[in-house]
Amino acid sequence: MQPKPDFLVPPLLIVGLGPGPDSWITPEVSEALAGVQHVVGYAPYVNRVPQREGLTRHASGNTVEVDRARLALDLAKSGQSVAVVSGGDAGIFGMAAAVFEAAEDEEYAEVPIRVLPGLSAVQVVAARAGAPIGGDFAVMSLSDRLKPWSLIEQRLRAVAGADLVLAIYNPASRSRTTQVADAQAILLEHRSGDTVVVIGRDIGRTEESLTVTTLAELEPDSIDMKCLLLIGASNTRVTATGQVWTPRFTD
Amino acid sequence: MQPKPDFLVPPLLIVGLGPGPDSWITPEVSEALAGVQHVVGYAPYVNRVPQREGLTRHASGNTVEVDRARLALDLAKSGQSVAVVSGGDAGIFGMAAAVFEAAEDEEYAEVPIRVLPGLSAVQVVAARAGAPIGGDFAVMSLSDRLKPWSLIEQRLRAVAGADLVLAIYNPASRSRTTQVADAQAILLEHRSGDTVVVIGRDIGRTEESLTVTTLAELEPDSIDMKCLLLIGASNTRVTATGQVWTPRFTD
């Protein structure tokens, strides 16, 4: 291990901007962003931080999370104050885990890391729909970029079998086009076709849409990377006005 | 169904204050609370909304969620603007599901309901710890007040078997003192004793504490109603400085 420097570098901050408008950014995160010298992240998130004197914004492409984390760690190690920005909550399929992954390298041993929470997509889709995650639930990414599809299948079966509500992040992308249909087929082995499904697309943005359908009627081709899916539990229900909620009690 | 009135009553708002300091309340929620005539909720949350002219605060005791929801629906039905306040995220073991439960009564058919999301305990405990929910995870309440313990057991087995990170809300209370030990025994049937466990207690408050231990060494007697537990996945790890994270990838 390298000797620790005899000064304390400021902690590398990892912050979540929430999934949509600025009114979903916590005051804690806004204050943190107003005080740092560097903001590092995927371009659409970095661009949401207003330019100001003394701030350098480092925007990078998608799917280069660990490179981006190393840049942030290098800046922090040199004594600069840095915030890594994520959409949603940085701790939920955001940049937090990628920064810890990069920080396993000995050379970053002296960089303190501090994560600030933010609203995540599951919460804002749920709020728009009503109260679909009012009971126990699971949160999964359908991406097999970093874990084998066999594990995803196993988890889908376990969640469906235990009658948990399920929030699905990253259901599809340009290169991943079969996962939603595969997941639907697996879920239908364990759950009724009438199971309530909520599709939140771009929730919090002007073009947002919310669709309520069923597991049998879900059309995989209609799902893209901007969607978050909520698969209800067996007791999840729809009100006369189309709101979705899951009772706290079981029938 | 009763005839709908020919005026629109303002929507009954259900808002989450987050689990701790005001810096975790979203601007959306702060604005909503500044504009309503009535705030309804469990006393500690209602008391966090500053008194001002034109605001009536209705504070109630714990475990009377549906009575509280009816009061709010009655006020909203009479044309008053009302916010029901929850700690954390109202949609996650908060007041949202209780309001929809009460609103199933025909007499409230004309009251529109709108939920505003907030930070939930799992997110702030995770952020304080590092990035423990960096992979797929489940969120469960250990309370058997509204669901049978047999279902909780089944879900614990499913989650443990599928190697999901698990966040446990409501692990214990004055009257529920055996659930943590029972859950620990069930989880140990499926998971290694070395599994990383995070205990967040009163996170976001001055008396907050964060403890990192293992599933084998977890002491059920140390857990009370102010705690949230995170049970790691098999690849959840602890850094040299005691931070906890779960890789996005699997080994």
Coordinates of C-alpha atoms in Angstrom, one line a residue, chain B residues 38 43 81 85 122 125 238:
Chain B
H38 CA -54.3 20.4 5.6
A43 CA -47.4 12.9 14.6
S81 CA -56.4 20.8 -0.3
V85 CA -47.3 12.9 4.9
V122 CA -33.1 1.6 1.9
V125 CA -28.7 3.3 4.5
V238 CA -16.2 -4.7 2.4

